[in-house]
Coordinates of C-alpha atoms in Angstrom, one line a residue:
M1 CA 0.0 0.0 0.0
E2 CA 1.3 3.4 -1.0
E3 CA 2.6 5.5 2.0
L4 CA 0.4 8.4 2.9
K5 CA 2.1 11.8 3.5
P6 CA 0.7 14.1 6.2
A7 CA -0.9 17.3 4.9
K8 CA 0.3 19.0 8.0
E9 CA 2.9 18.1 10.6
G10 CA 2.8 19.7 14.0
K11 CA 5.2 19.3 17.0
V12 CA 3.3 16.2 18.2
R13 CA 0.5 15.5 15.7
E14 CA 0.3 14.6 12.0
V15 CA -2.8 15.5 10.1
Y16 CA -3.9 13.6 7.0
V17 CA -6.8 14.6 4.7
D18 CA -9.6 12.0 3.9
G19 CA -12.2 13.6 1.7
D20 CA -14.3 16.0 3.9
S21 CA -12.6 14.6 7.1
I22 CA -9.1 14.7 8.5
I23 CA -7.2 12.0 10.3
M24 CA -5.2 13.2 13.3
V25 CA -2.4 10.9 14.5
A26 CA -0.8 11.6 17.9
T27 CA 2.8 10.6 17.7
D28 CA 5.1 9.8 20.7
R29 CA 7.1 12.9 20.1
I30 CA 7.4 15.5 22.9
S31 CA 8.2 19.2 22.6
A32 CA 9.3 21.7 25.2
F33 CA 10.1 25.4 24.8
D34 CA 8.9 25.1 21.2
V35 CA 11.6 22.5 20.4
I36 CA 10.8 18.9 19.4
L37 CA 13.0 16.7 21.6
K38 CA 15.2 13.9 20.3
N39 CA 13.4 11.3 22.3
K40 CA 10.1 9.4 21.8
V41 CA 7.9 8.9 24.8
T42 CA 6.3 5.4 24.6
D43 CA 2.5 5.3 24.5
K44 CA 2.2 9.1 24.8
G45 CA 0.2 9.6 21.6
A46 CA -2.3 7.0 22.6
I47 CA -2.7 8.4 26.1
L48 CA -3.3 11.9 24.7
T49 CA -5.8 10.7 22.1
R50 CA -7.9 8.8 24.7
M51 CA -7.7 11.7 27.2
S52 CA -8.8 14.2 24.6
S53 CA -11.7 11.9 23.5
F54 CA -12.8 11.7 27.2
W55 CA -12.9 15.5 27.5
F56 CA -14.6 16.1 24.1
D57 CA -17.4 13.8 25.3
L58 CA -17.7 15.5 28.7
T59 CA -18.0 19.0 27.1
K60 CA -20.2 18.4 24.1
D61 CA -23.1 19.9 26.0
I62 CA -21.2 23.2 26.2
I63 CA -19.9 23.4 22.6
P64 CA -19.8 20.9 19.7
N65 CA -16.4 19.4 18.8
H66 CA -14.7 18.0 15.7
V67 CA -14.6 14.3 16.6
V68 CA -16.2 11.9 14.1
S69 CA -14.6 8.6 15.4
T70 CA -11.7 7.2 17.3
E71 CA -12.4 3.6 16.2
L72 CA -9.7 2.1 14.0
K73 CA -12.4 0.4 11.9
D74 CA -13.8 3.8 10.8
M75 CA -10.4 5.0 9.5
P76 CA -9.2 4.7 5.9
E77 CA -7.5 1.4 5.1
Y78 CA -4.0 2.8 5.4
F79 CA -4.5 3.4 9.2
Q80 CA -5.9 0.0 10.0
K81 CA -2.6 -1.2 11.4
P82 CA -1.6 -2.1 15.0
E83 CA 0.7 0.9 15.3
Y84 CA -2.2 3.3 14.8
E85 CA -4.5 1.6 17.4
G86 CA -5.7 4.2 20.0
R87 CA -3.7 7.1 18.5
V88 CA -5.9 8.1 15.5
M89 CA -8.9 10.4 15.5
K90 CA -11.2 11.0 12.6
C91 CA -12.4 14.6 12.7
K92 CA -14.4 17.2 10.7
K93 CA -12.4 19.4 8.5
L94 CA -12.5 22.9 9.9
N95 CA -11.4 26.4 9.0
M96 CA -9.2 26.9 12.1
L97 CA -9.3 30.3 14.0
P98 CA -5.8 31.8 14.3
I99 CA -5.9 32.2 18.1
E100 CA -4.6 30.0 20.9
C101 CA -7.2 30.3 23.7
I102 CA -5.4 30.1 27.0
V103 CA -7.2 30.1 30.4
R104 CA -5.4 30.4 33.7
G105 CA -7.1 29.4 37.0
Y106 CA -3.9 29.5 39.1
I107 CA -0.9 31.8 39.0
T108 CA 2.3 30.0 37.8
G109 CA 4.9 29.9 35.1
S110 CA 5.3 32.9 32.9
G111 CA 2.1 34.4 34.6
W112 CA 3.8 34.3 38.0
A113 CA 7.0 35.9 36.6
S114 CA 4.9 38.7 35.0
Y115 CA 2.9 39.3 38.2
K116 CA 6.0 39.6 40.3
E117 CA 7.3 42.2 37.9
N118 CA 4.2 44.5 37.6
G119 CA 1.1 42.9 39.2
T120 CA -0.4 41.8 35.8
V121 CA -0.7 38.7 33.7
C122 CA -0.8 39.3 30.0
G123 CA -1.9 42.9 30.7
I124 CA -4.7 41.9 33.1
K125 CA -4.4 43.6 36.5
L126 CA -4.6 41.0 39.4
P127 CA -5.2 41.6 43.1
E128 CA -2.2 42.4 45.3
G129 CA -0.7 39.8 47.6
L130 CA -1.0 36.7 45.5
I131 CA 1.7 34.1 46.0
E132 CA 3.1 31.5 43.6
S133 CA 0.5 28.8 42.6
D134 CA -2.4 30.7 44.2
K135 CA -5.8 30.0 42.9
L136 CA -7.1 33.2 41.1
P137 CA -10.4 34.8 42.3
E138 CA -11.7 33.9 38.8
P139 CA -10.1 32.2 35.8
I140 CA -8.6 34.6 33.3
Y141 CA -8.6 34.4 29.5
T142 CA -5.2 35.3 28.0
P143 CA -5.2 34.5 24.2
S144 CA -2.1 34.3 22.1
T145 CA -1.2 34.1 18.4
K146 CA -0.4 30.8 16.8
A147 CA 3.2 30.5 15.9
E148 CA 4.9 28.3 13.3
I149 CA 7.1 25.5 14.6
G150 CA 10.3 27.0 16.1
D151 CA 8.7 30.3 16.8
H152 CA 7.1 31.5 20.0
D153 CA 3.4 32.3 20.4
E154 CA 2.8 35.9 21.3
N155 CA 0.5 36.8 24.2
I156 CA -2.2 39.3 23.0
S157 CA -5.1 41.1 24.7
F158 CA -8.7 40.3 24.1
E159 CA -9.0 43.5 22.0
Q160 CA -6.0 42.4 19.9
S161 CA -7.6 38.9 19.4
I162 CA -10.6 40.8 17.9
E163 CA -8.3 42.5 15.4
V164 CA -6.6 39.2 14.5
L165 CA -9.9 37.5 13.8
E166 CA -11.3 40.5 12.0
K167 CA -8.4 40.4 9.6
A168 CA -9.0 36.7 8.9
F169 CA -12.8 36.9 8.9
P170 CA -14.0 40.4 8.0
G171 CA -17.1 41.5 9.9
K172 CA -16.9 38.6 12.3
G173 CA -13.9 39.5 14.6
E174 CA -15.8 40.6 17.7
E175 CA -18.4 37.9 17.4
Y176 CA -15.8 35.1 17.1
A177 CA -13.5 36.6 19.7
T178 CA -16.4 36.8 22.2
K179 CA -17.7 33.3 21.5
I180 CA -14.3 31.6 21.8
K181 CA -13.5 33.5 25.0
D182 CA -16.9 32.4 26.6
A183 CA -16.4 28.8 25.4
T184 CA -12.9 28.7 26.7
L185 CA -13.9 29.8 30.2
N186 CA -17.0 27.6 30.3
V187 CA -15.2 24.4 29.2
Y188 CA -12.4 25.1 31.6
K189 CA -14.7 25.7 34.6
K190 CA -16.6 22.5 34.0
C191 CA -13.5 20.4 33.5
A192 CA -11.6 22.0 36.4
E193 CA -14.5 21.3 38.8
Y194 CA -14.7 17.7 37.6
A195 CA -10.9 17.2 37.8
L196 CA -10.9 18.5 41.4
T197 CA -13.2 15.6 42.4
K198 CA -10.7 13.2 40.9
G199 CA -7.7 14.6 42.8
I200 CA -6.3 16.8 40.0
I201 CA -6.0 20.6 39.8
I202 CA -6.0 22.0 36.3
A203 CA -3.9 25.1 36.8
D204 CA -4.1 26.3 33.2
T205 CA -4.7 25.0 29.7
K206 CA -5.2 26.0 26.0
F207 CA -7.9 25.3 23.5
E208 CA -8.3 25.7 19.8
F209 CA -11.4 26.3 17.8
G210 CA -12.5 26.2 14.1
L211 CA -15.5 26.8 11.9
D212 CA -17.5 23.9 10.5
E213 CA -19.2 23.8 7.1
N214 CA -22.1 25.7 8.6
G215 CA -19.9 28.5 10.0
E216 CA -20.5 27.2 13.6
I217 CA -17.6 27.4 16.1
V218 CA -16.4 24.0 17.1
L219 CA -13.8 22.8 19.7
A220 CA -10.9 21.2 18.0
D221 CA -7.3 19.9 18.2
E222 CA -6.6 18.4 21.6
V223 CA -8.4 19.1 24.9
L224 CA -6.9 19.1 28.5
T225 CA -4.0 16.7 27.9
P226 CA -0.8 16.9 29.9
D227 CA 0.7 18.4 26.7
S228 CA -1.6 21.4 26.6
S229 CA -2.3 21.9 30.4
R230 CA -0.7 22.0 33.8
F231 CA -2.0 19.2 36.0
W232 CA -1.2 19.3 39.7
P233 CA -2.1 16.7 42.4
V234 CA -4.7 18.0 44.9
E235 CA -2.9 16.1 47.6
G236 CA 0.0 18.2 48.9
Y237 CA -1.1 21.3 47.0
K238 CA 0.6 24.2 48.8
P239 CA 0.6 27.8 47.5
G240 CA 3.9 29.7 47.8
Q241 CA 6.0 27.4 45.8
G242 CA 6.1 25.4 42.5
Q243 CA 3.9 22.3 42.5
P244 CA 4.7 18.7 41.4
S245 CA 2.9 18.0 38.2
F246 CA 1.4 15.2 36.0
D247 CA 2.4 17.0 32.8
K248 CA 5.4 17.9 30.7
Q249 CA 6.5 20.6 33.2
F250 CA 8.5 17.7 34.6
V251 CA 10.4 17.6 31.3
R252 CA 10.8 21.4 31.1
D253 CA 12.2 21.4 34.7
Y254 CA 14.8 18.8 33.7
L255 CA 15.8 20.6 30.6
K256 CA 16.2 23.9 32.5
A257 CA 18.4 22.2 35.2
H258 CA 20.4 20.3 32.6
P259 CA 21.0 22.5 29.5
E260 CA 24.0 20.3 28.6
C261 CA 21.6 17.5 27.7
N262 CA 20.8 19.4 24.5
Y263 CA 17.1 18.3 24.3
D264 CA 18.1 14.6 24.7
L265 CA 16.5 13.1 27.8
P266 CA 17.8 10.1 29.7
Q267 CA 15.6 7.0 29.7
E268 CA 14.8 7.5 33.4
I269 CA 13.1 10.9 32.7
I270 CA 11.2 9.4 29.8
D271 CA 9.9 6.5 32.0
K272 CA 8.9 8.9 34.7
T273 CA 7.1 11.1 32.2
V274 CA 5.1 8.2 30.8
A275 CA 4.2 7.1 34.4
K276 CA 2.9 10.6 35.2
Y277 CA 0.7 10.7 32.0
K278 CA -0.7 7.2 32.8
E279 CA -1.4 8.2 36.4
A280 CA -3.3 11.3 35.3
F281 CA -5.3 9.3 32.8
K282 CA -6.4 6.8 35.4
L283 CA -7.3 9.5 38.0
L284 CA -9.4 11.4 35.5
T285 CA -11.1 8.5 33.6
G286 CA -11.1 5.8 36.3
K287 CA -9.5 3.4 33.8
D288 CA -6.1 1.9 33.6
F289 CA -4.3 2.8 30.4

């Protein structure tokens, strides 16, 4: 059978076109600081696919999503091979909106660094006296541009997101910007409340949206995976310091502490990363991976 070439290749996912659908394949690649690491993380793609599928199902009452099927039997013949089991998702083909929709429920990472400097996160003024990892009074929406591989996303204000969307969709900028902001906050709030009951704090995350054939806004890409979110254990949560995590912050921390590794992780770190992803999956879904 002739080898298929992806129509688009991201840091972690490969996208293939199948008529009026797309096939998203989650690889075992891992990225940090916008660099694809030299290592593969075993089972990572399948864990991310199943976790996204779980969240898409949980949030379909808030906003429709792009999932058509995650069953191998529903895929084109090329993907009906053991290596694709559990890591492919057939989706509607969408016109993607050029905004990364970031929501922060806790103050950490670059947001904490910015707050210490001037009391704001992405230009949003926050109350005085917050400490690292504090829960914010209300989740905040901090959109960014979508960068090409190797470039960095740029944080923008809500007003700037209107301008970006207006340029891409004349006459629709404000409507689309408002709808994706509301959807981002509503999906985050529902999922963060659910995760708390399972022992996980979702500190922050990002979503992406697109337009379907009817011009309706649809939730797309991946949802609330350890690649797109910060997951902290509820047990032992203590503001005033960094938190242990179930996500790839673990990898980022190792790379920061060992720049000499040149984006090549030791096997021990890969094994620990896989274990964290699997533990988060079990806590959230109640199923062993």
